[in-house]
Short mmCIF file of C-alpha atoms in Angstrom, two decimals:
data_model
loop_
_atom_site.label_atom_id
_atom_site.label_comp_id
_atom_site.label_asym_id
_atom_site.label_seq_id
_atom_site.Cartn_x
_atom_site.Cartn_y
_atom_site.Cartn_z
CA MET A 243 -68.67 -11.20 13.34
CA LYS A 244 -66.91 -12.71 10.61
CA LYS A 245 -68.81 -10.62 7.92
CA THR A 246 -67.87 -7.64 10.10
CA ILE A 247 -63.98 -8.35 10.22
CA PHE A 248 -64.24 -9.28 6.56
CA LEU A 249 -65.87 -5.87 5.50
CA ILE A 250 -63.28 -3.99 7.90
CA GLY A 251 -60.44 -5.83 5.90
CA ILE A 252 -61.94 -4.93 2.70
CA PHE A 253 -62.34 -1.26 3.65
CA LEU A 254 -58.64 -1.17 4.84
CA LEU A 255 -57.47 -2.61 1.48
CA ILE A 256 -59.29 -0.25 -0.40
CA GLY A 257 -58.20 3.01 1.73
CA LEU A 258 -54.56 1.81 1.35
CA LYS A 259 -55.21 1.61 -2.36
CA ILE A 260 -56.48 4.92 -2.50
CA ASN A 261 -53.87 6.27 -0.48
CA ALA A 262 -50.96 4.40 -2.34
CA GLN A 263 -48.77 7.12 -4.08
CA GLU A 264 -48.53 6.65 -7.76
CA LEU A 265 -45.05 8.14 -8.99
CA THR A 266 -44.79 10.08 -12.04
CA CYS A 267 -41.61 11.42 -13.81
CA GLU A 268 -42.34 14.74 -12.15
CA ASP A 269 -41.28 12.86 -8.92
CA PHE A 270 -37.81 12.25 -10.36
CA LYS A 271 -36.92 15.66 -11.19
CA ILE A 272 -36.09 17.03 -7.94
CA GLY A 273 -34.69 15.20 -4.60
CA GLN A 274 -32.22 12.45 -3.34
CA PHE A 275 -32.16 9.29 -5.39
CA TYR A 276 -29.99 6.24 -5.53
CA ILE A 277 -28.70 4.16 -8.53
CA PRO A 278 -28.09 0.72 -7.49
CA GLU A 279 -25.31 -1.38 -9.13
CA THR A 280 -27.30 -3.77 -11.16
CA PRO A 281 -26.48 -6.59 -13.70
CA GLN A 282 -28.25 -4.48 -16.34
CA MET A 283 -26.14 -1.63 -15.97
CA ALA A 284 -22.95 -3.82 -16.57
CA LYS A 285 -24.18 -4.41 -20.29
CA TYR A 286 -24.13 -1.99 -23.28
CA THR A 287 -25.69 -2.45 -26.44
CA ILE A 288 -23.74 -0.80 -29.69
CA VAL A 289 -25.76 -0.40 -32.95
CA GLU A 290 -23.58 0.48 -35.69
CA ASN A 291 -24.70 0.21 -39.48
CA ASP A 292 -26.42 -3.20 -39.56
CA SER A 293 -24.68 -4.78 -36.79
CA ILE A 294 -25.76 -5.38 -32.96
CA THR A 295 -22.92 -5.95 -30.49
CA GLU A 296 -23.02 -6.22 -26.63
CA PHE A 297 -20.25 -5.63 -24.44
CA SER A 298 -19.60 -5.41 -20.52
CA PRO A 299 -16.57 -3.39 -19.46
CA GLU A 300 -15.00 -4.16 -16.37
CA ARG A 301 -17.12 -2.55 -13.38
CA ASP A 302 -15.53 -1.29 -10.03
CA LYS A 303 -16.58 -4.00 -7.56
CA THR A 304 -16.35 -1.58 -4.75
CA ILE A 305 -19.32 0.45 -6.15
CA LYS A 306 -22.49 -0.65 -4.32
CA LYS A 307 -24.93 2.14 -5.28
CA TYR A 308 -24.57 6.09 -6.55
CA ILE A 309 -26.41 8.50 -4.62
CA VAL A 310 -27.80 11.21 -6.76
CA ILE A 311 -28.83 14.72 -5.50
CA ARG A 312 -30.91 16.30 -8.20
CA GLU A 313 -32.00 19.79 -8.82
CA LYS A 314 -34.46 20.40 -11.85
CA ASN A 315 -31.69 21.17 -14.28
CA SER A 316 -28.52 19.63 -12.69
CA GLN A 317 -27.40 16.77 -10.52
CA THR A 318 -24.69 15.64 -8.22
CA GLU A 319 -23.62 12.14 -8.21
CA TRP A 320 -21.77 10.60 -5.50
CA LYS A 321 -20.31 6.94 -5.37
CA ASN A 322 -21.21 4.62 -2.32
CA GLY A 323 -22.63 7.75 -0.49
CA ILE A 324 -22.55 11.58 -0.03
CA GLY A 325 -19.06 12.80 0.74
CA ASN A 326 -17.24 9.64 -0.47
CA GLY A 327 -14.55 10.72 -2.80
CA LYS A 328 -15.12 13.42 -5.52
CA PRO A 329 -18.94 13.95 -7.04
CA THR A 330 -19.34 14.21 -10.62
CA TYR A 331 -21.41 17.22 -11.57
CA GLU A 332 -23.95 16.80 -14.42
CA ILE A 333 -26.40 19.18 -16.52
CA LEU A 334 -29.78 18.11 -17.16
CA GLU A 335 -31.55 19.27 -20.39
CA TRP A 336 -35.31 18.42 -20.18
CA ILE A 337 -36.67 17.26 -23.67
CA ASP A 338 -39.84 16.30 -22.44
CA ASP A 339 -41.63 15.27 -18.78
CA CYS A 340 -39.92 11.83 -19.00
CA THR A 341 -36.93 12.51 -21.20
CA TYR A 342 -33.43 14.59 -20.67
CA ARG A 343 -30.04 14.91 -22.01
CA LEU A 344 -27.35 14.56 -19.63
CA THR A 345 -23.75 16.12 -20.09
CA TYR A 346 -21.02 16.91 -17.68
CA ASP A 347 -20.73 20.32 -15.87
CA PHE A 348 -17.01 21.11 -16.57
CA SER A 349 -17.20 24.39 -14.72
CA LYS A 350 -17.45 22.73 -11.44
CA GLY A 351 -14.53 20.25 -11.67
CA GLU A 352 -12.22 18.45 -14.09
CA MET A 353 -13.36 16.15 -16.78
CA ASP A 354 -11.71 12.74 -17.34
CA GLU A 355 -11.47 11.49 -20.95
CA MET A 356 -14.68 9.70 -20.69
CA THR A 357 -16.71 12.58 -19.52
CA LYS A 358 -14.94 14.73 -22.39
CA TRP A 359 -15.82 12.23 -24.84
CA VAL A 360 -19.55 12.16 -23.92
CA ASN A 361 -19.82 15.82 -24.16
CA GLU A 362 -18.25 15.85 -27.46
CA ASN A 363 -20.96 13.42 -28.63
CA ASN A 364 -23.80 15.74 -27.62
CA GLY A 365 -24.42 13.82 -24.07
CA ILE A 366 -26.38 11.13 -23.40
CA VAL A 367 -30.21 10.75 -23.58
CA ILE A 368 -32.03 9.04 -20.70
CA SER A 369 -35.60 7.97 -21.62
CA ARG A 370 -38.38 6.52 -19.17
CA ARG A 371 -39.29 2.75 -19.68
CA LYS A 372 -41.40 2.35 -16.79
CA ILE A 373 -41.85 3.43 -13.17
CA GLU A 374 -42.51 0.53 -10.63
CA ASN A 375 -42.72 1.26 -7.08
CA LYS A 376 -40.43 3.89 -6.03
CA CYS A 377 -38.12 3.44 -9.04
CA LEU A 378 -37.84 4.60 -12.48
CA TYR A 379 -36.41 2.45 -15.15
CA TYR A 380 -34.89 3.92 -17.99
CA THR A 381 -32.73 3.48 -21.16
CA ALA A 382 -29.73 5.69 -21.71
CA THR A 383 -28.54 6.17 -25.24
CA MET A 384 -25.85 8.40 -26.84
CA THR A 385 -25.30 8.45 -30.60
CA THR A 386 -21.63 9.09 -31.34
CA LYS A 387 -20.34 11.58 -34.27
CA ASP A 388 -19.19 8.17 -36.02
CA GLY A 389 -22.84 6.93 -36.06
CA GLN A 390 -22.88 4.34 -33.36
CA LYS A 391 -25.62 4.24 -31.03
CA ILE A 392 -24.69 3.11 -27.59
CA SER A 393 -27.23 2.01 -25.00
CA GLN A 394 -27.77 0.99 -21.42
CA ASP A 395 -30.72 0.35 -19.29
CA GLY A 396 -30.63 1.24 -15.71
CA ILE A 397 -32.69 2.13 -12.53
CA ILE A 398 -33.07 5.19 -10.37
CA CYS A 399 -34.83 5.19 -7.11
CA LYS A 400 -36.48 7.34 -4.56
CA GLU A 401 -34.57 7.33 -1.17
#
């Protein structure tokens, strides 16, 4: 009897492992996602010439997460939920299966100084670090016209 229960348990575990979905970069190209506000997102690294500097700008503490609705080459980002305030519209230019360049879409709304500056500096390149559970861990990097390389680590998760 104990052997039978043990074997049933083993078969159930094997069945669960076989049916467990391993996510790939493709799973993060279309759909609804969220970007949680994490301590990593509050820290930026700047590499300029031979020096490395870290800084953490003041963050809006009312933002708990961003909701992202992504189509293959564009995304709309909402702070704290769909319909909450004005969305941000972004263009995605895929470099390879796991890397893309993000710029802001000025044709769908006004851009502030920061979004204009990002576009003027050829956007932000987002590259995958790892995929774990339902989340893709990434590094976002922007190289400015002045030669600064600004990077930030973040997470985007499937809803």
